[in-house]
PDB file of C-alpha atoms and ligand atoms in Angstrom:
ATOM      1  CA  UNK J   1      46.452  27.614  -9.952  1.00 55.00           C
ATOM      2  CA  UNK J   2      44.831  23.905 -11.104  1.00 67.00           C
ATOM      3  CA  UNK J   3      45.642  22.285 -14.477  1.00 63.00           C
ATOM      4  CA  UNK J   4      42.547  23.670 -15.368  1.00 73.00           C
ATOM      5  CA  UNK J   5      43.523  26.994 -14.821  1.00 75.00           C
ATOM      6  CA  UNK J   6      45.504  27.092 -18.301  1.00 89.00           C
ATOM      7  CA  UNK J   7      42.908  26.086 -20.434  1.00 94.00           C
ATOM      8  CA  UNK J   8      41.720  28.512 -22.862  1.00 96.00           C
ATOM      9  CA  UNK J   9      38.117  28.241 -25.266  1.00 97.00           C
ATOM     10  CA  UNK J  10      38.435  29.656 -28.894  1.00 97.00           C
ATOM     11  CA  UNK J  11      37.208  28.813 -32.118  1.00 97.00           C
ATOM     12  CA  UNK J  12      38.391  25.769 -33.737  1.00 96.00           C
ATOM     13  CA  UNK J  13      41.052  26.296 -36.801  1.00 94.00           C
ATOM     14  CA  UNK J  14      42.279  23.391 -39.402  1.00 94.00           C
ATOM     15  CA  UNK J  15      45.557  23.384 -37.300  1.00 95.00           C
ATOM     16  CA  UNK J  16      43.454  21.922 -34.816  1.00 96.00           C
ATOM     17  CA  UNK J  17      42.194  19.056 -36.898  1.00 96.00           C
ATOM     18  CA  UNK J  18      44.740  16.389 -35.920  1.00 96.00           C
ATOM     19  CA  UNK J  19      43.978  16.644 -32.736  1.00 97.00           C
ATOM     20  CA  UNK J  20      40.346  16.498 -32.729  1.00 97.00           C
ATOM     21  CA  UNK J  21      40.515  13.861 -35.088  1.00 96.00           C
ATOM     22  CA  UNK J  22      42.600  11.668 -32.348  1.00 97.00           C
ATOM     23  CA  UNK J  23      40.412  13.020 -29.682  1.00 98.00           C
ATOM     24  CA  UNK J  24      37.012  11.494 -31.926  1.00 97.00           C
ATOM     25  CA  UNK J  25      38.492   8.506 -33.056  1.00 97.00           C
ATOM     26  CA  UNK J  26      38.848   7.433 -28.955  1.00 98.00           C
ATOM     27  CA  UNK J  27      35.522   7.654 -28.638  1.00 98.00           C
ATOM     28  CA  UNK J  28      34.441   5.772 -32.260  1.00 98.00           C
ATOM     29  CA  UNK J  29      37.076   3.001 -31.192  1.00 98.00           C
ATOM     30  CA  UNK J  30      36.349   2.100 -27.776  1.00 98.00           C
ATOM     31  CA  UNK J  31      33.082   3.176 -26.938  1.00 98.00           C
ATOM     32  CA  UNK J  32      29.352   3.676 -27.864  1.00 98.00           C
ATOM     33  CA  UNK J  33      29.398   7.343 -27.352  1.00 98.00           C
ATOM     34  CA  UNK J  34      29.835   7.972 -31.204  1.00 98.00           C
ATOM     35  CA  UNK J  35      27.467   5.361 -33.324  1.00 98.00           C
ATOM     36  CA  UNK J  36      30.611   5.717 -36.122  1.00 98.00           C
ATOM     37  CA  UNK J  37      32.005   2.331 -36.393  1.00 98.00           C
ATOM     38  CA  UNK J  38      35.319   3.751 -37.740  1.00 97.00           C
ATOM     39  CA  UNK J  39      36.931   7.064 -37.583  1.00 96.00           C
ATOM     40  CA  UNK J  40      35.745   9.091 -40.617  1.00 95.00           C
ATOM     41  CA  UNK J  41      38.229  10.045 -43.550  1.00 95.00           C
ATOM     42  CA  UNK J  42      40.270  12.663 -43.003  1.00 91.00           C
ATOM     43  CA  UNK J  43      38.222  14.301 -46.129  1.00 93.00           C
ATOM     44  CA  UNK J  44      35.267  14.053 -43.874  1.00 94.00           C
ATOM     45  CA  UNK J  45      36.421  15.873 -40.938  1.00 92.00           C
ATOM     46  CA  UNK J  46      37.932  18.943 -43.490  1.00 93.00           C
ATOM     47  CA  UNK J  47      34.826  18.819 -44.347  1.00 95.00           C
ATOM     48  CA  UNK J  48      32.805  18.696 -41.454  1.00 95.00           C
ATOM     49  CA  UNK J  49      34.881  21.851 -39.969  1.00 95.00           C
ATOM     50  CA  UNK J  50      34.889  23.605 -42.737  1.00 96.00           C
ATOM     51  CA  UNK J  51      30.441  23.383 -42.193  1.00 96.00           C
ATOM     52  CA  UNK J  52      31.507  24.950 -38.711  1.00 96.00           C
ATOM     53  CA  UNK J  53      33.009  28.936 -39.440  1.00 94.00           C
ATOM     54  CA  UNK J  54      33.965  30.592 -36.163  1.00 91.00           C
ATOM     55  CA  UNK J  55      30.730  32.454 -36.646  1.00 91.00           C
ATOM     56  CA  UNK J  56      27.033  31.828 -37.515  1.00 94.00           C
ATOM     57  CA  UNK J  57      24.911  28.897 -36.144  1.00 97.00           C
ATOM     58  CA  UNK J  58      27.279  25.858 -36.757  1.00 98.00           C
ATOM     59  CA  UNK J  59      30.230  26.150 -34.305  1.00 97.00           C
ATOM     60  CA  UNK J  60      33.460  23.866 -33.558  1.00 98.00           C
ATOM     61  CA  UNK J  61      34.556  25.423 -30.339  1.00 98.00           C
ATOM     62  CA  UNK J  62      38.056  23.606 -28.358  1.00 98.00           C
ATOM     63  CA  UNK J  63      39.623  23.888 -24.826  1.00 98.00           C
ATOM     64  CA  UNK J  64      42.956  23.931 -25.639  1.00 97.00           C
ATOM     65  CA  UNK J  65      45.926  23.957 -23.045  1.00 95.00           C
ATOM     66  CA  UNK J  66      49.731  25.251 -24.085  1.00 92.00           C
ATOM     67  CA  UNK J  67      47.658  25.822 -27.596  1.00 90.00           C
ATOM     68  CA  UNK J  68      46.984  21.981 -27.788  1.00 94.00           C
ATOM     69  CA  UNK J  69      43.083  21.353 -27.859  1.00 97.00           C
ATOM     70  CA  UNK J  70      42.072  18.382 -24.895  1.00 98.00           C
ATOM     71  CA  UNK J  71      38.186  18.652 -25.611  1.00 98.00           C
ATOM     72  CA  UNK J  72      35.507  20.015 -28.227  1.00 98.00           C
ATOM     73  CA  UNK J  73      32.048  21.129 -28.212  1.00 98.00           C
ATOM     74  CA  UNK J  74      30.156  21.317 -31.274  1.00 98.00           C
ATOM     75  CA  UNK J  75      26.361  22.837 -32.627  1.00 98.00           C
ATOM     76  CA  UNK J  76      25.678  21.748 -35.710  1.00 98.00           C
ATOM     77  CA  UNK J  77      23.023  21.355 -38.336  1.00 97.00           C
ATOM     78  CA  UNK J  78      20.113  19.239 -37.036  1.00 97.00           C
ATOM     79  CA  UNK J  79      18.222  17.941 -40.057  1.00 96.00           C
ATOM     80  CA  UNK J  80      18.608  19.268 -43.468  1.00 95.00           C
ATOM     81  CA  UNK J  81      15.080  20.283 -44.129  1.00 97.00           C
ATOM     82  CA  UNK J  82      15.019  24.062 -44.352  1.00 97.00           C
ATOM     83  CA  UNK J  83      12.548  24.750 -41.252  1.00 98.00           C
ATOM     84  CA  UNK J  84      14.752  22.558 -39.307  1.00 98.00           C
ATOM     85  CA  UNK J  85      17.267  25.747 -39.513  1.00 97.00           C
ATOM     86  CA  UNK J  86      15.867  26.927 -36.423  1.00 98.00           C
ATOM     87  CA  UNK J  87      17.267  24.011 -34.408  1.00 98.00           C
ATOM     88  CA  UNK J  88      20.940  22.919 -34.201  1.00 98.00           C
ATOM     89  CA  UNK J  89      21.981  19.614 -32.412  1.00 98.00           C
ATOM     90  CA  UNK J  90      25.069  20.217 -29.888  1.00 98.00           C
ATOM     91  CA  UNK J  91      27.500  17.505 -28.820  1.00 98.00           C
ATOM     92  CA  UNK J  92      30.670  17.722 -26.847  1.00 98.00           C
ATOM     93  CA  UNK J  93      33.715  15.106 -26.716  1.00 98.00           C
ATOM     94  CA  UNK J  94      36.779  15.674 -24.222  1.00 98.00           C
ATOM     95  CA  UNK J  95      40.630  14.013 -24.183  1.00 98.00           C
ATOM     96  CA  UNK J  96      39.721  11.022 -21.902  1.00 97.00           C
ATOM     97  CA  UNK J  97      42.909  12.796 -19.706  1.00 97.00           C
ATOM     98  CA  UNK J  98      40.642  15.965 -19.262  1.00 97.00           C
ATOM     99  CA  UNK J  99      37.309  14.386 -18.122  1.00 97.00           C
ATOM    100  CA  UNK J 100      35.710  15.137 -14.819  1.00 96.00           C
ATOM    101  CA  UNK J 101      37.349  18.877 -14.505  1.00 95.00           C
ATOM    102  CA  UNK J 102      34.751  21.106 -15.737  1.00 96.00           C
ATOM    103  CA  UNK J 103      35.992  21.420 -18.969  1.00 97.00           C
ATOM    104  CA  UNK J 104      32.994  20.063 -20.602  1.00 98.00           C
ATOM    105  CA  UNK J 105      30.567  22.994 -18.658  1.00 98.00           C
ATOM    106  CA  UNK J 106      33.288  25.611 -19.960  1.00 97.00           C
ATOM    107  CA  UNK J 107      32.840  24.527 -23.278  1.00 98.00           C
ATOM    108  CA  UNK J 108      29.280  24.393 -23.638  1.00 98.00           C
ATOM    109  CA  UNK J 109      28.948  27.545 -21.468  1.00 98.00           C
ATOM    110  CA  UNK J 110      30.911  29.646 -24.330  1.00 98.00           C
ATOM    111  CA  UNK J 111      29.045  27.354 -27.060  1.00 98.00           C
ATOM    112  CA  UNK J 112      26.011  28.875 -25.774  1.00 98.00           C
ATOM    113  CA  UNK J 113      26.881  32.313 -24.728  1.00 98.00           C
ATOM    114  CA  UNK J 114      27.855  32.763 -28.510  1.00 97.00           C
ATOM    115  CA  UNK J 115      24.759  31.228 -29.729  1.00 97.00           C
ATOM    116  CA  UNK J 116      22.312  33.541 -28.067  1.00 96.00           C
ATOM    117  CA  UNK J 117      21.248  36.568 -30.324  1.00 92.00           C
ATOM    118  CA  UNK J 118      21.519  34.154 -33.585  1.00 96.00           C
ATOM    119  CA  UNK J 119      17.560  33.880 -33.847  1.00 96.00           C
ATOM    120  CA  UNK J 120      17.836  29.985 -32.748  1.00 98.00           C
ATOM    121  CA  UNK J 121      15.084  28.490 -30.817  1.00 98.00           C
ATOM    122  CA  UNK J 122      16.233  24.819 -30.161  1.00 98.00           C
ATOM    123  CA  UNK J 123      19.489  22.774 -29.439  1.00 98.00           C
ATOM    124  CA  UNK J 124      19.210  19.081 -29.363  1.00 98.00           C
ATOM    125  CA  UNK J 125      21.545  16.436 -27.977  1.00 98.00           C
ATOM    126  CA  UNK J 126      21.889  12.494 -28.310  1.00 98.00           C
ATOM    127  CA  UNK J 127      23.385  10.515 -25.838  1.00 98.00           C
ATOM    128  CA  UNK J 128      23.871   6.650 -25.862  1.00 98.00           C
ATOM    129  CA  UNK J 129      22.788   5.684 -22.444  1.00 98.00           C
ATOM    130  CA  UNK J 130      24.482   5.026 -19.638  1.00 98.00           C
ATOM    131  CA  UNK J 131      26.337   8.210 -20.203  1.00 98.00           C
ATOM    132  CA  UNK J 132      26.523  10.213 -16.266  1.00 98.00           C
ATOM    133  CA  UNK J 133      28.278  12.984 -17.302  1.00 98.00           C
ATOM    134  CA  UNK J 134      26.943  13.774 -20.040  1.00 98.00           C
ATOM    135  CA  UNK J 135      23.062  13.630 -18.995  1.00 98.00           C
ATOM    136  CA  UNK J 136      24.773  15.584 -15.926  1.00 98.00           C
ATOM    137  CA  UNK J 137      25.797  18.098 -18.432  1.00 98.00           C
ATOM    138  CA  UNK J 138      23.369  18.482 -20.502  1.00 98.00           C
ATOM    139  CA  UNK J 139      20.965  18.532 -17.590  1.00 98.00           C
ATOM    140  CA  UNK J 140      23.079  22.000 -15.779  1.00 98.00           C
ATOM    141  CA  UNK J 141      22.691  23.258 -19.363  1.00 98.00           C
ATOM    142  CA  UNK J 142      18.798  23.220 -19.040  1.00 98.00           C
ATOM    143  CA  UNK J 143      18.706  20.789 -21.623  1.00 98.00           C
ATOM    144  CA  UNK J 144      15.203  18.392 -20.247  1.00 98.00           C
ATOM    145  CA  UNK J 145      15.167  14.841 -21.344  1.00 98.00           C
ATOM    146  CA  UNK J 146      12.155  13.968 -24.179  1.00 98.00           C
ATOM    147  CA  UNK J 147      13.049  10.519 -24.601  1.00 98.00           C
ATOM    148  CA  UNK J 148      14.854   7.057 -25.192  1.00 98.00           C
ATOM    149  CA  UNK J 149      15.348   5.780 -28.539  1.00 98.00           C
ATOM    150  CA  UNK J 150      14.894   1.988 -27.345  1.00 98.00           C
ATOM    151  CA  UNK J 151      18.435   0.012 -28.769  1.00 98.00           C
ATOM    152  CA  UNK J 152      18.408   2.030 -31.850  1.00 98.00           C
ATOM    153  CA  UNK J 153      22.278   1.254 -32.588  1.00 98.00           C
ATOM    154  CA  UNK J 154      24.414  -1.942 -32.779  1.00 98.00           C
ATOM    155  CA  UNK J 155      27.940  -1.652 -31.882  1.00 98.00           C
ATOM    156  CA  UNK J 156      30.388  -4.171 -30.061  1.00 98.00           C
ATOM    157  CA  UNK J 157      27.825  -7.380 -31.000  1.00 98.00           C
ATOM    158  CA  UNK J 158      25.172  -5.235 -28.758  1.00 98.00           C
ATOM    159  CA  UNK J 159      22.234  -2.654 -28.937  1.00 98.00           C
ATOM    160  CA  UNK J 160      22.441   0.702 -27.673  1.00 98.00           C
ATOM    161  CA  UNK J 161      19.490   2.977 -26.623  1.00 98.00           C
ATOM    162  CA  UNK J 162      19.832   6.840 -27.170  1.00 98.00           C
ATOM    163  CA  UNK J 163      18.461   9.637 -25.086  1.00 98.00           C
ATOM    164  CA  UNK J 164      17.361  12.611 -26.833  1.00 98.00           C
ATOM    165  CA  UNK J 165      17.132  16.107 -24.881  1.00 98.00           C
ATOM    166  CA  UNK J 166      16.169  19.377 -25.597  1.00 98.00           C
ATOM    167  CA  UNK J 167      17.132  22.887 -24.631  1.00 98.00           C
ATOM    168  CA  UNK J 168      15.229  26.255 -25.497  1.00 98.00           C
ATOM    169  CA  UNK J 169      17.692  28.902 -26.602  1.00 97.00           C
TER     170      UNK J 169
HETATM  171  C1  COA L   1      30.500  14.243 -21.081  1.00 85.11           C
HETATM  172  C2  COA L   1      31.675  15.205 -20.935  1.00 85.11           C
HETATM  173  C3  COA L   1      31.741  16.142 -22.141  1.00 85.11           C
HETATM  174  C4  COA L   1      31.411  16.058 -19.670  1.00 85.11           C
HETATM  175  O1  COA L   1      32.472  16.991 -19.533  1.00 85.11           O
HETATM  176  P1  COA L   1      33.317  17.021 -18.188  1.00 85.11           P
HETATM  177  O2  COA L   1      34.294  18.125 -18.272  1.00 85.11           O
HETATM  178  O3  COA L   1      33.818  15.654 -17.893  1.00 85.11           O
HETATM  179  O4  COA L   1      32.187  17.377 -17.131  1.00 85.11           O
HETATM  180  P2  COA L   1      32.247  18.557 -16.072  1.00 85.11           P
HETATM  181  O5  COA L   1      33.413  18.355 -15.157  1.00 85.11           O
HETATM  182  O6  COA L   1      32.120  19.863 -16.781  1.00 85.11           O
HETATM  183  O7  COA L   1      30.923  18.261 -15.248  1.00 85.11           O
HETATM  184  C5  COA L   1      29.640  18.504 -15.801  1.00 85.11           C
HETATM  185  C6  COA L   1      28.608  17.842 -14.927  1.00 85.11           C
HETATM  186  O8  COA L   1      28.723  16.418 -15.054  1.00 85.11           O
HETATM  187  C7  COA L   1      28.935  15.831 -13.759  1.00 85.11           C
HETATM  188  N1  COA L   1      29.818  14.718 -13.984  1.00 85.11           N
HETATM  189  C8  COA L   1      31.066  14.741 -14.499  1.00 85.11           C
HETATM  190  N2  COA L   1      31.557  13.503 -14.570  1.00 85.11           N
HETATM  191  C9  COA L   1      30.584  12.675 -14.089  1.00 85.11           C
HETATM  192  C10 COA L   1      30.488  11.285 -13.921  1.00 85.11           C
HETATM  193  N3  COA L   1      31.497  10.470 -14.283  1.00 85.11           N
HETATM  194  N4  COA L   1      29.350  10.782 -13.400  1.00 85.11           N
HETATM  195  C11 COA L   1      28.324  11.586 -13.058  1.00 85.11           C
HETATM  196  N5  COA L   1      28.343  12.930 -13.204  1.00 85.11           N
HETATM  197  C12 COA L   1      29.476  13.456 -13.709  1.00 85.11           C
HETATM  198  C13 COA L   1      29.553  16.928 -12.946  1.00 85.11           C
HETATM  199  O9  COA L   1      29.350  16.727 -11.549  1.00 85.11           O
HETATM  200  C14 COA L   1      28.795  18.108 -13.450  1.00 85.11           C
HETATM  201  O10 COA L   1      27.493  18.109 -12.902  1.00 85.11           O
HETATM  202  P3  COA L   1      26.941  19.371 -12.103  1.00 85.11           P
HETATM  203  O11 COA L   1      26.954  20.497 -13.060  1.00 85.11           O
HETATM  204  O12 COA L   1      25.566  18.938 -11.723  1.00 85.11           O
HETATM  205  O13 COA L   1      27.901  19.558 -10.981  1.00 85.11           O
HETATM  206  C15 COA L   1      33.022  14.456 -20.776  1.00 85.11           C
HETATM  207  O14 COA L   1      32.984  13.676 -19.631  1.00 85.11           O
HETATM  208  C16 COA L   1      33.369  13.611 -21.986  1.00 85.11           C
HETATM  209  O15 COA L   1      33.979  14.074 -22.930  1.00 85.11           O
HETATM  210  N6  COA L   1      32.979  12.329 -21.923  1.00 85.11           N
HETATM  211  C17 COA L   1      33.283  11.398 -23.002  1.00 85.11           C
HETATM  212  C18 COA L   1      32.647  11.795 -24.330  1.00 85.11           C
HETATM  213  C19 COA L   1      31.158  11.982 -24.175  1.00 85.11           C
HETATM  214  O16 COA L   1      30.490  11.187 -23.543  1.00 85.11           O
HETATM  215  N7  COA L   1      30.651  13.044 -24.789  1.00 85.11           N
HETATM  216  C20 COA L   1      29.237  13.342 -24.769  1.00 85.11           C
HETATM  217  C21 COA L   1      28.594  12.782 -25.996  1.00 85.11           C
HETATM  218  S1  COA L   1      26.800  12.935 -25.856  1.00 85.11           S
END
């Protein structure tokens, strides 16, 4: 039995919050992954689960070992024009600990297993480039590349260019 083994995917809960919080907040810190320049409010992230039930189009799903979550994946609300409500943009952020270990591929593998049957037609993701894994991911998960959003953020004193890819569902 791996480490990996013990890892378990459910819906996210607010005891989780904390947690994913921390796990976010790496990312928005120390890297361009996120374009946040800080870590939202903690009324922003109540929030922003609270737009994610355990059911229904807009889903917070964790990996959580011994109960503690070490990764997320997310689908949420693309744009907020109504005919956009066929489309949801997905996005998935692990414990730097738990990278590399297929926790990522579990994660959106159960994302999208509970998304099929909801009437949804399109998923979307954003990566800042160079990103690996993630294109890597999102590339096993049929997502195809449509293109490169040329140094569209400024973070750390530099630009940052963002690939956009799309999956049918
Ligand atoms: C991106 C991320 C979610 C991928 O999850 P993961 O558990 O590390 O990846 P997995 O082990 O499930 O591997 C998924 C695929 O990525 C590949 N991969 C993993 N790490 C890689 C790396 N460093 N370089 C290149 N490919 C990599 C795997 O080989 C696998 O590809 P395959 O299906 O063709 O074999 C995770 O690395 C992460 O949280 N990174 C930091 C946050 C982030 O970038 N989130 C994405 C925001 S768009």
């Amino acid at each position: 039995m791996t480490a990996t083994d013990l890892i378990t995917i459910r819906a996210a809960d607010p005891g989780d919050l904390a947690r994913l919080d921390e796990i976010y907040a790496h990312y928005v810190r120390l890297t361009p992954v996120s374009f946040d320049l800080e870590p939202p409010a903690a009324a922003a992230r109540a929030a922003w689960l609270a737009e994610h039930p355990a059911s229904g189009p807009h889903r917070i799903l964790i990996a959580a070992r011994a109960g503690t979550p070490v990764g997320y994946a997310s689908s949420s609300r693309f744009r907020d024009r109504s005919a956009y409500r066929s489309s949801v943009e997905t996005s998935v952020y692990l414990d730097p600990a738990w990278v590399g270990r297929g926790i990522g591929a579990g994660l959106y593998q159960s994302l999208f297993d509970g998304l099929a049957g909801l009437g949804l037609h399109r998923a979307y993701a954003a990566v800042t480039l160079p990103n690996p894994a993630s294109v890597a991911l999102h590339r096993r998960f049929g997502f195809r590349e449509i293109g490169v959003l040329d140094e569209a953020g400024h973070k750390f004193g530099r630009y940052w260019s963002v690939l956009w890819l799309e999956k049918p569902l």
